[in-house]
CSV table of C-alpha atoms in Angstrom, one decimal:
chain,number,residue,atom,x,y,z
A,1,UNK,CA,110.4,96.4,136.3
A,2,UNK,CA,107.1,96.3,138.4
A,3,UNK,CA,109.7,98.0,141.5
A,4,UNK,CA,108.0,102.3,140.7
A,5,UNK,CA,104.2,100.4,140.3
A,6,UNK,CA,102.1,100.9,137.4
A,7,UNK,CA,99.1,101.1,135.2
A,8,UNK,CA,96.8,99.7,132.9
A,9,UNK,CA,95.3,101.7,130.3
A,10,UNK,CA,91.6,102.6,130.7
A,11,UNK,CA,89.8,100.1,127.9
A,12,UNK,CA,92.5,98.1,127.0
A,13,UNK,CA,96.2,97.9,126.1
A,14,UNK,CA,94.4,99.1,121.8
A,15,UNK,CA,94.4,102.3,123.5
A,16,UNK,CA,98.0,102.5,123.0
A,17,UNK,CA,98.1,101.2,120.2
A,18,UNK,CA,95.5,104.3,119.2
A,19,UNK,CA,97.3,106.8,120.2
A,20,UNK,CA,100.5,106.2,119.1
A,21,UNK,CA,98.7,105.5,115.4
A,22,UNK,CA,96.9,109.7,115.7
A,23,UNK,CA,100.7,111.3,116.9
A,24,UNK,CA,102.0,109.0,113.5
A,25,UNK,CA,99.7,110.1,111.7
A,26,UNK,CA,99.5,113.9,112.9
A,27,UNK,CA,103.6,113.9,112.0
A,28,UNK,CA,102.3,113.1,108.5
A,29,UNK,CA,103.4,109.2,108.6
A,30,UNK,CA,101.2,106.2,107.5
A,31,UNK,CA,100.4,103.1,110.0
A,32,UNK,CA,100.3,99.3,107.8
A,33,UNK,CA,98.5,96.4,109.2
A,34,UNK,CA,99.3,93.2,107.5
A,35,UNK,CA,101.8,94.2,105.3
A,36,UNK,CA,105.6,92.6,105.3
A,37,UNK,CA,108.6,94.0,104.6
A,38,UNK,CA,110.6,92.7,103.1
A,39,UNK,CA,113.7,95.0,103.4
A,40,UNK,CA,115.2,98.2,104.4
A,41,UNK,CA,116.4,100.3,101.2
A,42,UNK,CA,119.2,102.1,102.2
A,43,UNK,CA,122.1,104.2,100.2
A,44,UNK,CA,125.0,105.7,100.5
A,45,UNK,CA,124.9,107.9,103.4
A,46,UNK,CA,127.2,111.3,101.6
A,47,UNK,CA,126.1,111.7,98.4
A,48,UNK,CA,129.4,113.7,97.5
A,49,UNK,CA,131.6,110.9,98.6
A,50,UNK,CA,132.8,107.1,97.4
A,51,UNK,CA,132.6,105.1,100.3
A,52,UNK,CA,130.2,102.8,100.2
A,53,UNK,CA,129.8,101.0,103.9
A,54,UNK,CA,128.6,104.3,105.2
A,55,UNK,CA,124.7,103.3,104.9
A,56,UNK,CA,121.2,105.6,106.1
A,57,UNK,CA,118.2,103.9,105.9
A,58,UNK,CA,115.9,105.7,103.6
A,59,UNK,CA,113.1,104.0,103.9
A,60,UNK,CA,111.5,100.3,103.6
A,61,UNK,CA,110.5,98.0,99.9
A,62,UNK,CA,107.2,95.9,101.1
A,63,UNK,CA,107.0,92.4,100.2
A,64,UNK,CA,104.2,92.9,97.5
A,65,UNK,CA,107.4,95.8,95.4
A,66,UNK,CA,106.0,98.8,96.5
A,67,UNK,CA,108.8,101.0,98.1
A,68,UNK,CA,107.6,104.0,100.2
A,69,UNK,CA,110.1,106.5,101.4
A,70,UNK,CA,111.0,108.3,104.4
A,71,UNK,CA,112.9,110.9,106.8
A,72,UNK,CA,112.6,108.1,109.7
A,73,UNK,CA,112.0,104.5,109.9
A,74,UNK,CA,111.5,102.4,112.9
A,75,UNK,CA,111.9,98.4,113.1
A,76,UNK,CA,109.8,97.2,116.4
A,77,UNK,CA,110.6,93.3,115.3
A,78,UNK,CA,113.9,93.0,117.4
A,79,UNK,CA,117.6,93.6,116.5
A,80,UNK,CA,118.4,90.2,116.4
A,81,UNK,CA,115.0,89.7,113.2
A,82,UNK,CA,116.6,93.2,111.9
A,83,UNK,CA,119.6,92.6,110.8
A,84,UNK,CA,118.8,89.4,110.1
A,85,UNK,CA,115.8,89.2,107.6
A,86,UNK,CA,115.4,92.9,106.6
A,87,UNK,CA,119.0,94.3,105.9
A,88,UNK,CA,121.0,92.8,102.1
A,89,UNK,CA,124.6,94.6,104.1
A,90,UNK,CA,125.4,91.6,106.0
A,91,UNK,CA,128.5,93.3,108.0
A,92,UNK,CA,126.3,92.9,111.2
A,93,UNK,CA,125.7,88.8,111.3
A,94,UNK,CA,128.9,87.5,112.3
A,95,UNK,CA,127.9,89.8,115.2
A,96,UNK,CA,124.7,89.1,115.9
A,97,UNK,CA,125.6,85.6,115.9
A,98,UNK,CA,127.5,86.3,118.5
A,99,UNK,CA,125.0,87.5,120.8
A,100,UNK,CA,122.7,85.4,122.4
A,101,UNK,CA,119.0,85.8,122.5
A,102,UNK,CA,117.1,87.1,125.2
A,103,UNK,CA,115.0,85.4,127.3
A,104,UNK,CA,112.3,83.2,125.6
A,105,UNK,CA,108.1,82.8,127.1
A,106,UNK,CA,105.7,80.5,126.4
A,107,UNK,CA,102.5,82.4,126.5
A,108,UNK,CA,98.5,80.9,127.9
A,109,UNK,CA,95.6,82.6,127.1
A,110,UNK,CA,92.4,82.0,129.1
A,111,UNK,CA,89.7,82.8,128.4
A,112,UNK,CA,86.8,82.5,131.4
A,113,UNK,CA,82.9,82.5,131.5
A,114,UNK,CA,82.3,85.3,134.2
A,115,UNK,CA,82.8,88.9,135.0
A,116,UNK,CA,85.9,89.0,136.7
A,117,UNK,CA,85.4,90.1,139.9
A,118,UNK,CA,82.3,87.3,140.0
A,119,UNK,CA,85.3,85.2,139.9
A,120,UNK,CA,87.7,86.5,142.1
A,121,UNK,CA,90.6,87.3,140.0
A,122,UNK,CA,92.8,90.1,141.8
A,123,UNK,CA,94.0,93.2,139.6
A,124,UNK,CA,97.5,92.3,140.1
A,125,UNK,CA,100.1,90.4,139.0
A,126,UNK,CA,100.6,87.0,140.6
A,127,UNK,CA,104.7,85.9,140.1
A,128,UNK,CA,104.7,82.5,141.6
A,129,UNK,CA,108.8,81.7,142.0
A,130,UNK,CA,108.5,77.6,144.1
A,131,UNK,CA,111.3,78.5,146.2
A,132,UNK,CA,113.3,81.9,147.2
A,133,UNK,CA,116.6,81.1,145.6
A,134,UNK,CA,115.9,82.5,142.2
A,135,UNK,CA,119.4,82.2,141.3
A,136,UNK,CA,119.2,77.8,141.1
A,137,UNK,CA,115.4,78.2,140.9
A,138,UNK,CA,116.4,79.1,136.8
A,139,UNK,CA,119.0,77.1,136.7
A,140,UNK,CA,117.3,73.9,137.4
A,141,UNK,CA,114.3,74.5,135.5
A,142,UNK,CA,116.8,75.0,132.4
A,143,UNK,CA,118.3,71.8,133.0
A,144,UNK,CA,115.2,69.9,133.1
A,145,UNK,CA,112.1,71.9,132.7
A,146,UNK,CA,109.5,68.4,133.4
A,147,UNK,CA,111.0,66.9,136.5
A,148,UNK,CA,111.8,70.7,138.1
A,149,UNK,CA,109.2,73.9,139.4
A,150,UNK,CA,108.6,76.1,136.1
A,151,UNK,CA,108.4,80.0,137.3
A,152,UNK,CA,105.0,81.3,136.4
A,153,UNK,CA,102.9,84.6,135.7
A,154,UNK,CA,100.2,84.8,136.1
A,155,UNK,CA,98.1,88.4,135.1
A,156,UNK,CA,94.3,89.3,133.6
A,157,UNK,CA,93.4,92.4,131.7
A,158,UNK,CA,90.0,91.8,132.7
A,159,UNK,CA,91.3,92.4,135.8
A,160,UNK,CA,92.7,95.8,135.4
A,161,UNK,CA,90.4,97.0,133.0
A,162,UNK,CA,87.6,99.8,134.6
A,163,UNK,CA,86.1,98.8,131.4
A,164,UNK,CA,86.2,95.8,130.8
A,165,UNK,CA,83.0,94.0,132.1
A,166,UNK,CA,80.7,97.3,129.5
A,167,UNK,CA,82.5,95.3,126.0
A,168,UNK,CA,82.8,91.8,127.6
A,169,UNK,CA,79.9,91.3,130.7
A,170,UNK,CA,80.5,87.5,131.1
A,171,UNK,CA,83.6,86.8,130.5
A,172,UNK,CA,87.2,87.6,131.9
A,173,UNK,CA,90.6,86.2,130.9
A,174,UNK,CA,94.3,85.4,131.8
A,175,UNK,CA,97.8,85.4,130.1
A,176,UNK,CA,100.3,82.6,131.6
A,177,UNK,CA,103.7,83.3,130.9
A,178,UNK,CA,106.1,80.9,131.7
A,179,UNK,CA,110.5,80.9,130.5
A,180,UNK,CA,111.1,78.5,127.5
A,181,UNK,CA,114.0,78.5,125.6
A,182,UNK,CA,113.2,78.0,122.1
A,183,UNK,CA,115.6,74.9,121.9
A,184,UNK,CA,113.2,72.8,124.1
A,185,UNK,CA,110.7,72.7,120.8
A,186,UNK,CA,113.4,72.9,118.4
A,187,UNK,CA,113.1,69.3,117.0
A,188,UNK,CA,109.4,69.5,115.7
A,189,UNK,CA,110.4,73.0,114.3
């Protein structure tokens, strides 16, 4: 997905949220933070039919009981969580159970004293694959993660953002991602 290159928003990823919120507000929408959706509200798609199988989304019910009605509703929690936790109609649950989860990762967030330039942190992302045969690497890693080499991604938003040192003059950050299926830790769930 980086074959054509990539960019990083000046001022950090929060700038993306700010601009999305601005667009939503300008279109008459609302942005709620720290509010949990209890369920998606649906009603019959055609009011002049008795076919209750045709439903359309008309809004959401919040955990505290508030109802928010909208012409357009977008769920950003993924298809599996949307249909499992927010939809009362369970007709999609069997289909979803047959679809395996997508790639899962574990993240490690690192904060360092010193600015990115002083520490020599590159602005480019590092993709670390300990061998050239990617399929073999992944197969061996998933079979025995403790005995095989872990593929990693390392990136630094502090090194990418030209405005970072203005806000945080003596700090740098890194994120390390690795594939990590939930099954590795399910015994402690």
